[in-house]
Coordinates of C-alpha atoms in Angstrom, one line a residue:
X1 CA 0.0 0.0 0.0
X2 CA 0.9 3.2 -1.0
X3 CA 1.4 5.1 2.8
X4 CA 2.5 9.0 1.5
X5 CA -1.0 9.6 0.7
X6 CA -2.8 8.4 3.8
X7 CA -3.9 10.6 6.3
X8 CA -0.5 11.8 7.3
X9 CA -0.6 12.4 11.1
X10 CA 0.2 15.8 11.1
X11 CA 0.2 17.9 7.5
X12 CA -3.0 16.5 7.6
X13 CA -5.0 15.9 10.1
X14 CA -3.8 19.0 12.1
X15 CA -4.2 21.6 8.3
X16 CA -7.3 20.1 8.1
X17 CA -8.0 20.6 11.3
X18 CA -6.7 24.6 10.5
X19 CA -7.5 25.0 7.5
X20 CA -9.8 22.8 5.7
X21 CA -12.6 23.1 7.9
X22 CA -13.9 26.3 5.9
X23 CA -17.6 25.1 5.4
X24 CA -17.9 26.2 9.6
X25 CA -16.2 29.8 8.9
X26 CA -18.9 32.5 8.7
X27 CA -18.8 33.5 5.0
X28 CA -18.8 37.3 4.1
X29 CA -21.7 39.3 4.7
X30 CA -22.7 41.0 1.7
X31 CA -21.2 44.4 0.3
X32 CA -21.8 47.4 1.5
X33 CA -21.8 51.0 0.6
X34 CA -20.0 52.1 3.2
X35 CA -17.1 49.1 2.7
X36 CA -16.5 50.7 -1.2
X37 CA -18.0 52.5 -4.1
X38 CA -18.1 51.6 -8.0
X39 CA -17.3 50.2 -10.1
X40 CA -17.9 53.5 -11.6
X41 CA -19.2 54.6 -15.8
X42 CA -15.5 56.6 -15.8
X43 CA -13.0 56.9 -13.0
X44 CA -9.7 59.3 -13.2
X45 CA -6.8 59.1 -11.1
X46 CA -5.3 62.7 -11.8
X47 CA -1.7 63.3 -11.8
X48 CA -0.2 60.2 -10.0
X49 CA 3.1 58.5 -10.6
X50 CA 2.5 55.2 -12.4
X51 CA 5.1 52.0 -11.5
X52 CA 3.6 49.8 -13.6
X53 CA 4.3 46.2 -12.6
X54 CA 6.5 45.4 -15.2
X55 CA 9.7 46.1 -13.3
X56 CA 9.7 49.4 -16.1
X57 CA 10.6 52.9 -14.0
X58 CA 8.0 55.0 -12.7
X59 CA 6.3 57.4 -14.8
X60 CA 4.3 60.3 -13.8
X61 CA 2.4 62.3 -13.5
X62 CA -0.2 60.1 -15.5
X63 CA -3.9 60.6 -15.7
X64 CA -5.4 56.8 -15.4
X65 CA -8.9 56.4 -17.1
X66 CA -11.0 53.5 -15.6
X67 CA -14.8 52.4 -17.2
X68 CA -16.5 49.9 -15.1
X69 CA -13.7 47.4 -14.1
X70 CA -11.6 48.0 -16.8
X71 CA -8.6 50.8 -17.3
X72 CA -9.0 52.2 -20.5
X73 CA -6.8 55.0 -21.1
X74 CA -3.0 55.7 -19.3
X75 CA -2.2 59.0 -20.4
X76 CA 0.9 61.2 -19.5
X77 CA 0.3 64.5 -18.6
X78 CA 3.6 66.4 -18.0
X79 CA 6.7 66.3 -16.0
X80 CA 7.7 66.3 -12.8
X81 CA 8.3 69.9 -11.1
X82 CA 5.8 71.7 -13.3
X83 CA 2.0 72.6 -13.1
X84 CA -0.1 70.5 -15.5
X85 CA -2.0 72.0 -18.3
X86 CA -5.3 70.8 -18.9
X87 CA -4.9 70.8 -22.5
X88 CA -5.1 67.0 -23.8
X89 CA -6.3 65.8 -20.2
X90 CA -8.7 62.7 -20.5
X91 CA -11.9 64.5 -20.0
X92 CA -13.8 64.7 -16.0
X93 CA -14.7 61.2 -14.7
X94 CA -18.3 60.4 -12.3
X95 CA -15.4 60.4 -9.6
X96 CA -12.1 61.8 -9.2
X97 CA -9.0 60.8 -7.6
X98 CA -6.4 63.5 -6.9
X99 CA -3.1 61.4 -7.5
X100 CA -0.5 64.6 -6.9
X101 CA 2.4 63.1 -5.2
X102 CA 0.9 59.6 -4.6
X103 CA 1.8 55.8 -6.4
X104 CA 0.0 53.6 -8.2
X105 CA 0.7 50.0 -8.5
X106 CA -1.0 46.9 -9.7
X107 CA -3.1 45.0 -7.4
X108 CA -1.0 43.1 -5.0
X109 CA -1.4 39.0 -5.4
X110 CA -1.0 36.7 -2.3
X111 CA -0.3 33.3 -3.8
X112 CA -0.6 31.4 -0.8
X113 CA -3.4 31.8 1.7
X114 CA -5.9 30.3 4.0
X115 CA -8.8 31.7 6.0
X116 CA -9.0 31.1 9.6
X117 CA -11.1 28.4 11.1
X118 CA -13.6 28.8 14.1
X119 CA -11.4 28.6 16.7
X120 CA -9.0 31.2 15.6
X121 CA -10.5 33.9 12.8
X122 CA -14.3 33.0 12.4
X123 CA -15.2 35.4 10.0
X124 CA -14.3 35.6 6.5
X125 CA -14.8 39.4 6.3
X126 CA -12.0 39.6 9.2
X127 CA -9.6 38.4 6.4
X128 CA -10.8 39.8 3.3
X129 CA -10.7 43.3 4.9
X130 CA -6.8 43.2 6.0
X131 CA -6.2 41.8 3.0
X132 CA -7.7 44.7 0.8
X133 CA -6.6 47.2 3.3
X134 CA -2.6 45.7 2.4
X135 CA -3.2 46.4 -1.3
X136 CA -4.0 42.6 -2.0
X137 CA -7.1 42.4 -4.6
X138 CA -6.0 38.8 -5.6
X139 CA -5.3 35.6 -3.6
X140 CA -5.3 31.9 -4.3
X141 CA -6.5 29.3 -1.3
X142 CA -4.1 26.4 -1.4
X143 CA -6.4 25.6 0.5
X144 CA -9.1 28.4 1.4
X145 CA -11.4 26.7 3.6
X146 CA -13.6 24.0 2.6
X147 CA -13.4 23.1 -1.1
X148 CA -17.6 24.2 -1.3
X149 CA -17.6 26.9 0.6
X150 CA -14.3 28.8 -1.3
X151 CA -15.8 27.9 -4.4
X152 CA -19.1 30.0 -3.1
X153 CA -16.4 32.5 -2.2
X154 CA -14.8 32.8 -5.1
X155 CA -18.0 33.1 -7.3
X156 CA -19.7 35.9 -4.8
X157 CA -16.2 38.3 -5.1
X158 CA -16.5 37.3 -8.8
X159 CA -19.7 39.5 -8.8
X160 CA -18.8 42.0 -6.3
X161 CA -21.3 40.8 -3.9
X162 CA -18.8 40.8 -1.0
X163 CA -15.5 43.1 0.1
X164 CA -13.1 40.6 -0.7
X165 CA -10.0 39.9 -3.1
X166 CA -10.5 37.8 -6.2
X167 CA -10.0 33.8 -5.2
X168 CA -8.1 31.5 -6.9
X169 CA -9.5 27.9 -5.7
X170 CA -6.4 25.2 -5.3
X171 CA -7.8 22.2 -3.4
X172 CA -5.1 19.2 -1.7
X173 CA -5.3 16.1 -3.5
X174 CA -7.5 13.3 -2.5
X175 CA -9.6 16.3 -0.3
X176 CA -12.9 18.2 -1.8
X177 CA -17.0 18.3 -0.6
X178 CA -18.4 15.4 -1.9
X179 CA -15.1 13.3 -2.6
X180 CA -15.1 9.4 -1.5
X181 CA -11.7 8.6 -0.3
X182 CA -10.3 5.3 -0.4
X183 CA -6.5 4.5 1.9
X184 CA -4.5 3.0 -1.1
X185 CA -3.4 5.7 -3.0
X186 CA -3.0 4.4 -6.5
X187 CA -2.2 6.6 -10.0
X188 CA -5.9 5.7 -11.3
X189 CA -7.3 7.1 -8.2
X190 CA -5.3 10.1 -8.5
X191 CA -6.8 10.6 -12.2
X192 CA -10.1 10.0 -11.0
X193 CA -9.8 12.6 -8.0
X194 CA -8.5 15.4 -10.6
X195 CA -11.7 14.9 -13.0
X196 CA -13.7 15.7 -9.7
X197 CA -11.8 18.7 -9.1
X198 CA -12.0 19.6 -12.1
X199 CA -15.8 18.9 -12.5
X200 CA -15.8 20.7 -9.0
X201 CA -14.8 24.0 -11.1
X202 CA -11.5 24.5 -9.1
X203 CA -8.4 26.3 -10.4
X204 CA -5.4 24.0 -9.2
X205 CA -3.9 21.5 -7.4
X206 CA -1.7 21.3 -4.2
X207 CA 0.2 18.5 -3.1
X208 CA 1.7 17.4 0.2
X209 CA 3.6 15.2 -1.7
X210 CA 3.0 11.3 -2.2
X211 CA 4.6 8.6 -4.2
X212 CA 6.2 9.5 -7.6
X213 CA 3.5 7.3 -9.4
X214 CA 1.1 8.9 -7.9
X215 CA 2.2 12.6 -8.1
X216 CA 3.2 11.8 -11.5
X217 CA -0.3 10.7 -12.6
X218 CA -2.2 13.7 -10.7
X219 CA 0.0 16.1 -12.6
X220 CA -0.2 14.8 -15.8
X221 CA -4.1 14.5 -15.5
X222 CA -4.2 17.9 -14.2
X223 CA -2.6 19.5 -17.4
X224 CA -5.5 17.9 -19.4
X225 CA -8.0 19.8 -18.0
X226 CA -5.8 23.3 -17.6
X227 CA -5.4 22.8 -13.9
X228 CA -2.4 24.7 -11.8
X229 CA -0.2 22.9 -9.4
X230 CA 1.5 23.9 -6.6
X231 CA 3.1 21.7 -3.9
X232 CA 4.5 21.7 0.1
X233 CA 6.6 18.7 -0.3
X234 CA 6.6 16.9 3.5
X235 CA 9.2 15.5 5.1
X236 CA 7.5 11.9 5.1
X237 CA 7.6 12.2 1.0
X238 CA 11.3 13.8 0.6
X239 CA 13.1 10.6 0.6
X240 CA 11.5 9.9 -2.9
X241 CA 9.8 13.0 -4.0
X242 CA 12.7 15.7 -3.9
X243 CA 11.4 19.4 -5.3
X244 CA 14.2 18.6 -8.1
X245 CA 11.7 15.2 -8.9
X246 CA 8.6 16.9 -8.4
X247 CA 9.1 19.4 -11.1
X248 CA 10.6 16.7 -13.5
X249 CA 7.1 14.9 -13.0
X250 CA 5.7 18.3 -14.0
X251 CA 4.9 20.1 -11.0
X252 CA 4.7 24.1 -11.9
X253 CA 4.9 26.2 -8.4
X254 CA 7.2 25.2 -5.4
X255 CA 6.2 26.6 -2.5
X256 CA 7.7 27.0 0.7
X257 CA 11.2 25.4 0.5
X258 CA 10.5 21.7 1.4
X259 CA 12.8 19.7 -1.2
X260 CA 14.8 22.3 -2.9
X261 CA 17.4 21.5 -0.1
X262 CA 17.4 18.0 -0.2
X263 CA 17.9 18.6 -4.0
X264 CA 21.5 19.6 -3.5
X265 CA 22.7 17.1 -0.4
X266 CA 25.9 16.5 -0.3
X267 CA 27.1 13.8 2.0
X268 CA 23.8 12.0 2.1
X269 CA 21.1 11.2 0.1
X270 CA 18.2 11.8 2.8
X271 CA 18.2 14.6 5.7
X272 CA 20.4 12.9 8.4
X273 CA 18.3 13.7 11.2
X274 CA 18.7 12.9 14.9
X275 CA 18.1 9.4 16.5
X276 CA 15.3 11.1 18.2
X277 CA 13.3 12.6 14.8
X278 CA 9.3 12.5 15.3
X279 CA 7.7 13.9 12.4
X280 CA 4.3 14.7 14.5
X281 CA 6.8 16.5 17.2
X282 CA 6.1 19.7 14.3
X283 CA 9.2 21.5 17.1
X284 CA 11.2 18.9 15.7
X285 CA 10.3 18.9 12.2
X286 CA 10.5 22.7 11.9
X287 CA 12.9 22.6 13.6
X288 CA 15.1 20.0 11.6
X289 CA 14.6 22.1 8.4
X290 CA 17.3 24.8 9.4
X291 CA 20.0 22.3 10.0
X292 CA 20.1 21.6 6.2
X293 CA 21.7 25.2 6.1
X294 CA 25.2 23.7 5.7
X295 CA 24.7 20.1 4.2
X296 CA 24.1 21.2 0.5
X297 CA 26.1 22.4 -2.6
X298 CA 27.5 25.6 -1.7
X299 CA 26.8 28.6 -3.8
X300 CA 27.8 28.8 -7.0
X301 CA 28.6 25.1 -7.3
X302 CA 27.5 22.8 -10.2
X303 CA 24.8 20.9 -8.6
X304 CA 23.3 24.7 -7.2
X305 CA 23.7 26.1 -10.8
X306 CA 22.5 23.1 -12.6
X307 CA 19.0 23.0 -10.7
X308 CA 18.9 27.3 -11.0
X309 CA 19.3 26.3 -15.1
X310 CA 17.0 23.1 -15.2
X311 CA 14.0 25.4 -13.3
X312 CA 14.2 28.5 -15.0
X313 CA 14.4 26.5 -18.9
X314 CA 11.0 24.1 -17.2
X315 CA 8.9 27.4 -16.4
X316 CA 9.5 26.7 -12.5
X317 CA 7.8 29.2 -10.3
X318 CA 8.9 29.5 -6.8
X319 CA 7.1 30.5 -4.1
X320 CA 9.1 30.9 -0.9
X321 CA 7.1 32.2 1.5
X322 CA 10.0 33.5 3.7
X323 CA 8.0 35.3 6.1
X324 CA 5.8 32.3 7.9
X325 CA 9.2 31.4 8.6
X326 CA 10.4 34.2 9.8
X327 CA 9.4 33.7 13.6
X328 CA 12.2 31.2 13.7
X329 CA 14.6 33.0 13.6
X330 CA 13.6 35.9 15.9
X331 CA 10.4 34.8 17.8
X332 CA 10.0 37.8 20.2
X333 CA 10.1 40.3 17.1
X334 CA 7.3 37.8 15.8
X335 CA 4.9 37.9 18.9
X336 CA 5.7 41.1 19.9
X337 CA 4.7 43.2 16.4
X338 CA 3.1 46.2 16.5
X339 CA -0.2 45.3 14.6
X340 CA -1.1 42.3 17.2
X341 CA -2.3 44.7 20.0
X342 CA -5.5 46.2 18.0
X343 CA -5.5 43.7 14.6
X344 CA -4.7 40.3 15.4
X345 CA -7.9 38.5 16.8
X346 CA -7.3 37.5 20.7
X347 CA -8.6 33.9 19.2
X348 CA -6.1 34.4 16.6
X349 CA -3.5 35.1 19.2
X350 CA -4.0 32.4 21.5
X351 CA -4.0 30.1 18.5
X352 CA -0.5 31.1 18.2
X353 CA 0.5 30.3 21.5
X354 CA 2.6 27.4 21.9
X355 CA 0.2 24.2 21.5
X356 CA 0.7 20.5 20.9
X357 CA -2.1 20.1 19.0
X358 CA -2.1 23.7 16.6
X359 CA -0.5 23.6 13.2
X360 CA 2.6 25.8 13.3
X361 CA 2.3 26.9 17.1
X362 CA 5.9 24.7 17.9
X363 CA 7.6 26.9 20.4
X364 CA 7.4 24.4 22.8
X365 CA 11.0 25.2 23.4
X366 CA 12.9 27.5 21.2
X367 CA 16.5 28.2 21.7
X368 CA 19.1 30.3 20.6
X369 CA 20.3 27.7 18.9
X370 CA 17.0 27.3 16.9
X371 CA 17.1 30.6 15.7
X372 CA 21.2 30.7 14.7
X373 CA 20.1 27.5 12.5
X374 CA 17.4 29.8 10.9
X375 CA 19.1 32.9 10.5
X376 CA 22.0 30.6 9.0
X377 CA 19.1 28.9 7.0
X378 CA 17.5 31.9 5.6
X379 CA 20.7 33.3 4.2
X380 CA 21.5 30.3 2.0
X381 CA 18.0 29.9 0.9
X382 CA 17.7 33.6 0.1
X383 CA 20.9 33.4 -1.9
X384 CA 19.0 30.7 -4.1
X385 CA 16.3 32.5 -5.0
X386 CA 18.0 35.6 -5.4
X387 CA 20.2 33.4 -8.2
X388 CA 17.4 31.5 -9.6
X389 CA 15.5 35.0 -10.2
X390 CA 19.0 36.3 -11.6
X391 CA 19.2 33.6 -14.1
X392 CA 15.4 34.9 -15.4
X393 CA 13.2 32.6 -12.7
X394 CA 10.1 33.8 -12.0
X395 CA 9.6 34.2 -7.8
X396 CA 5.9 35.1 -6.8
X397 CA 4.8 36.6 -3.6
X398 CA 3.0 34.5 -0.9
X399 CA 2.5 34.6 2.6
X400 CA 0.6 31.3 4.3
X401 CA -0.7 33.5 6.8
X402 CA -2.3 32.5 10.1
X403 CA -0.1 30.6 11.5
X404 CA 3.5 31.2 13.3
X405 CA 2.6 34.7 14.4
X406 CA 2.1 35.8 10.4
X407 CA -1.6 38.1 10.8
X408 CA -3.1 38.5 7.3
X409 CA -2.5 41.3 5.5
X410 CA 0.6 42.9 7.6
X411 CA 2.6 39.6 6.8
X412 CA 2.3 40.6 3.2
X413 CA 4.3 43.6 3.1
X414 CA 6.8 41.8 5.3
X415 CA 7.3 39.4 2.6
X416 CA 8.2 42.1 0.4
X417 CA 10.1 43.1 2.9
X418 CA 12.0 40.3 2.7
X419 CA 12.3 39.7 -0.8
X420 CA 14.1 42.7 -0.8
X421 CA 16.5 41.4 1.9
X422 CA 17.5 38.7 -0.2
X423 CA 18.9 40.7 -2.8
X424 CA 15.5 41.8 -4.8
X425 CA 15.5 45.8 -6.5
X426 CA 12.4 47.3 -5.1
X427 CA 11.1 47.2 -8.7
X428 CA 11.7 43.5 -8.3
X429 CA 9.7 43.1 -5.0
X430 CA 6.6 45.0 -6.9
X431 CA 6.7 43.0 -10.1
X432 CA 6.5 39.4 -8.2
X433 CA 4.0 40.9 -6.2
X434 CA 1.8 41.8 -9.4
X435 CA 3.0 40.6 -12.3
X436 CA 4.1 37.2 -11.9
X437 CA 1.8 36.4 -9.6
X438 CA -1.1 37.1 -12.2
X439 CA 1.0 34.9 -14.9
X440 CA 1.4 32.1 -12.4
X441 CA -2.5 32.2 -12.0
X442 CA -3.4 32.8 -15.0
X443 CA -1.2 31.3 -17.2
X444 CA -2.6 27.3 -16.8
X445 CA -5.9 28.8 -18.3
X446 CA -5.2 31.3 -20.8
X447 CA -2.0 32.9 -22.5
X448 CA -2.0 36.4 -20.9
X449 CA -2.9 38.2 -18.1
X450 CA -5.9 40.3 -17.4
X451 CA -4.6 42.0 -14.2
X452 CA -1.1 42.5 -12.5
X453 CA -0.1 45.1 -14.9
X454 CA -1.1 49.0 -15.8
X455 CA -2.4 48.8 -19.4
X456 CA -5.4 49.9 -21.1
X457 CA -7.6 46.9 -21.7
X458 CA -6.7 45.3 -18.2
X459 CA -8.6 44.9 -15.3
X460 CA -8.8 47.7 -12.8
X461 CA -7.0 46.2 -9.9
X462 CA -4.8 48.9 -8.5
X463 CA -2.8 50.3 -5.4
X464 CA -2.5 54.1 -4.4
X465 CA -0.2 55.0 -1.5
X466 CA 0.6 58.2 -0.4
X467 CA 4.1 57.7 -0.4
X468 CA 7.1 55.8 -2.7
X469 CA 7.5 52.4 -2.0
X470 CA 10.4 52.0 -4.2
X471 CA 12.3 54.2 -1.7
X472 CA 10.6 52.4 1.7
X473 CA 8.5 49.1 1.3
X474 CA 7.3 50.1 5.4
X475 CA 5.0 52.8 4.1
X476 CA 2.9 49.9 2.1
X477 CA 2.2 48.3 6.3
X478 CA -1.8 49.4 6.7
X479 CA -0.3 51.4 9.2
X480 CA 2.2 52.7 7.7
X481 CA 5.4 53.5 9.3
X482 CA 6.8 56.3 11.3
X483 CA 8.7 59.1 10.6
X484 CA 10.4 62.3 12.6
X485 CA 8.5 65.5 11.7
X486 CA 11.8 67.6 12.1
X487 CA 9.8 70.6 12.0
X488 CA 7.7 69.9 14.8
X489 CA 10.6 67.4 16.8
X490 CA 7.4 64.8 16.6
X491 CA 7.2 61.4 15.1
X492 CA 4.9 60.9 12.9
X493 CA 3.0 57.9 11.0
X494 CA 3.2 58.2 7.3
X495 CA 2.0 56.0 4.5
X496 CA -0.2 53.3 4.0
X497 CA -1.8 52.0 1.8
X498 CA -5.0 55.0 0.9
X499 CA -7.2 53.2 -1.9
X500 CA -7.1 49.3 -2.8
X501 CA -9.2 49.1 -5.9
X502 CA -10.7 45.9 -7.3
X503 CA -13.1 45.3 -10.6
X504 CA -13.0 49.0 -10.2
X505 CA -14.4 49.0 -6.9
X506 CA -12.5 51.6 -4.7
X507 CA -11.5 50.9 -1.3
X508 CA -10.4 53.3 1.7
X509 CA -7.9 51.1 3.2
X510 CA -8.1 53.2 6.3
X511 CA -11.8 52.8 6.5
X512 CA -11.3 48.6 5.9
X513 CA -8.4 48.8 9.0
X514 CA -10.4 50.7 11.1
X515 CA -13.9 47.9 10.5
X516 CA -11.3 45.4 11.5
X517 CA -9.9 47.4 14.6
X518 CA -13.5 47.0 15.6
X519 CA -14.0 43.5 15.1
X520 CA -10.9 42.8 17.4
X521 CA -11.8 45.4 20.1
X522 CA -15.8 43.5 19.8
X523 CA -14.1 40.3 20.4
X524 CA -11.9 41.5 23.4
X525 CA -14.9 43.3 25.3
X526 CA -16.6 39.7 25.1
X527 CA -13.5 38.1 26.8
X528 CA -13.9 37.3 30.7
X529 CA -10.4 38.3 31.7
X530 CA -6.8 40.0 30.4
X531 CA -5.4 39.3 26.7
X532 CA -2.1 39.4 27.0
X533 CA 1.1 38.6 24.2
X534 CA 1.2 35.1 25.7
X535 CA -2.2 34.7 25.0
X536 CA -6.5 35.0 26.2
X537 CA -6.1 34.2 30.2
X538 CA -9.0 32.4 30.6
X539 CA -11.9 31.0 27.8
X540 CA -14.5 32.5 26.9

């Protein structure tokens, strides 16, 4: 019997546990006026800089045209330093924006997410709203929640029913509403389980990993009916089913960085982990991952080079997700953020907490030592990607938020963040957050993109931030970031993200931060005792 695709004890029984279980999550409440207005007959952004998503340099100022959900015209309208004559100006729009001095980017794209579950973020508007108050108007569930209930998602943001991002519907294999498991895992049952997907209307794939045959077959019947793929590659499939032989079977998107380490070992052919390894111990299994940091091909070498080369001729897509990591490496600056205080959910918090039985909550004991293996961890693996998208690889932008102290929305400009620290332009960071991402989505169904890019004839997904992100990615945190007013010896808070526009649907991000602010402070009036960093002090 095929055992890598049985209920593995932990990736899951406790994700499902976390994140499958969407059919209980409260699903959003219908839009309202208040939450956005639009899509609009003619909307003109006036006079804004344009950084197009293309990784091309800024442009402004530009007069944007938008009809409906579409952008229609992109019009320069002067240079920088001088008034703007009206001459030649598209003509006045049902609304206005006044872009003087602000940016405008693509809508952001968050290739990896899950919503919350009832134990930790109930309610899907909890979600959608930090997520369109970051800038994110596209994200795809790997998974969302229950298979049914995203797909009802996805179809009600389709119409602009609900304040929420566009969803992209990815769906584990051998999961899905209505599917009839079996425990041996064979390649005809993995054909059969992607024509139900695919009957199911869903957009991709994720693996866990699972026998070659197996993975081989569920890829290969997945291409037949235009289906992504995108794959976490556990540690109880990595003796067999290496990121290097994933993508030879045809796997398109590697996320995280399970197998792309044990693609280059040196002195072994499997991780060499302690007498003591327990997989379902997850302190131990995250914990293990760092210690590959110095048992692979260095940098530069020809097995390093020769997988960089293989991936980027195959049309690999990588999808690190550096920041759910992050937390290893420096756990206080992860539980003691800034945003946790009035955004993160005091459910959401204690679900955080270090917990046996939680996906990602590990810290049962975490050393210095743990987070020297990290930061040495995180170095190497950031000098991989930064390689791979040297040598023309396309890296997309993805966050797995939820878990490991990562709050929606807030983690995704940390990943940014992060991108840049491993060796990314700022131009960089902004096109994997737009561009690519929209080609990885779009690109299993159709040849080119409808969003991700500032063009006429694209959809109007679009960022407007008071200040350049090129020169600080901070001022893109809801919140912003601070700043010393020299004039008045004060610090101030400057940036954030002002308008997040979707299907031509504008957003105040402000407005969407502050309905969440509200949900958390509802939450914490309802709790019978002290929220605290380490957690809720008693139930409630």
């Amino acid at each position: 019997m095929r055992q890598c695709f049985r209920v593995v004890p932990v990736l899951i029984a406790l994700f499902v546990a976390a994140a499958l279980h969407g059919q209980k999550l409260t699903p959003a409440p219908p839009r309202s006026p208040a939450d956005g207005g639009g899509p609009y007959k003619r909307l003109v952004i006036r006079g804004i800089t344009v950084i197009d998503g293309t990784g091309a340099a800024p442009e402004g100022p530009m007069d944007v045209v938008i009809e409906g959900n579409h952008i229609v015209d992109v019009v320069s309208v002067g240079v920088p330093h001088r008034p703007i004559k009206d001459k030649g100006r598209p003509a006045k729009g049902d609304r206005e924006i006044d872009g003087a001095g602000k940016y405008l980017m693509p809508g952001f794209v968050d290739t990896h997410v899950h919503y919350g579950s009832p134990d930790k973020a109930p309610d899907a508007e909890y979600v959608n709203k930090l997520w369109l108050a970051s800038g994110v108007t596209t994200v795809r569930g790997v998974p969302g929640g229950g298979l049914d209930w995203t797909l009802n998602e996805r179809e009600r943001s389709a119409r602009n029913e609900i304040t929420a991002p566009r969803i992209y519907v990815y769906q584990p294999a051998f999961t899905g509403d209505g599917w009839k498991d079996k425990p041996e895992k064979t390649p005809e049952l993995g054909r059969e389980w992607v024509r139900f997907l695919a009957a199911k209307g869903a957009d991709g794939i994720k693996l866990f990993g699972g026998d070659p045959d197996v993975v081989a077959a569920i890829l290969d019947e997945g291409k037949k009916y235009h289906l992504g793929s995108l794959a976490h590659l556990g540690q109880e499939s990595e003796s067999r089913l290496t990121a290097k032989v994933a993508t030879r079977l045809g796997l398109r998107t590697l996320t995280h960085s399970y197998g792309l380490f044990e693609s280059m070992l040196t002195d072994t052919t499997v991780q060499d982990y302690p007498a003591d390894q327990n997989y379902n111990d997850e302190q131990m299994r995250f914990g293990q991952v760092a210690r590959n940091w110095n048992k692979i091909a260095p940098r530069g070498s020809a097995p390093w080079n020769s997988l960089i080369d293989e991936w980027v001729k195959g049309g690999t897509v990588l999808n690190p997700t550096f920041t759910i990591y992050s937390a290893g490496r420096d756990l206080m600056r992860a539980y003691t953020a800034e945003w946790h205080d009035k955004y993160t959910l005091p459910s959401l918090m204690q679900y955080y907490q270090p917990n046996r039985e939680n996906h990602g909550s590990f810290f049962y004991n975490w050393t210095t030592e743990d987070e020297v293996a990290f930061k040495n961890y995180f170095r190497v693996w950031m000098d991989f990607v930064s390689d791979f998208k040297n040598a023309g690889g396309h890296v997309t932008v993805g966050t797995d938020a939820g878990f490991i102290y990562q709050t929606y929305g807030f983690t995704y400009i940390e990943e940014l963040e992060m991108l840049r620290e491993a060796g990314f332009t700022p131009l960089e960071v902004i096109r994997s957050a737009t561009l690519y991402g929209a080609e990885e989505l779009q690109s299993p169904k159709q040849s080119d993109v409808d969003f991700g890019i500032i063009r006429p004839g694209k959809l109007a997904d679009i960022v407007i931030v008071g200040e350049n992100p090129l020169a600080n990615l901070k001022v893109l945190y809801p919140t912003g970031w601070m700043r010393l007013n020299d004039a008045t010896g004060k610090t101030e808070r400057v940036g954030g993200v002002e308008y997040t526009i979707k299907d031509g649907i504008v957003f105040d991000s402000k407005k969407l931060l502050a309905d969440v602010a509200a949900m958390v402070a509802k939450q914490k009036a309802a709790i019978k005792g002290p929220v605290t960093l380490q957690g809720i002090s008693k139930t409630y």
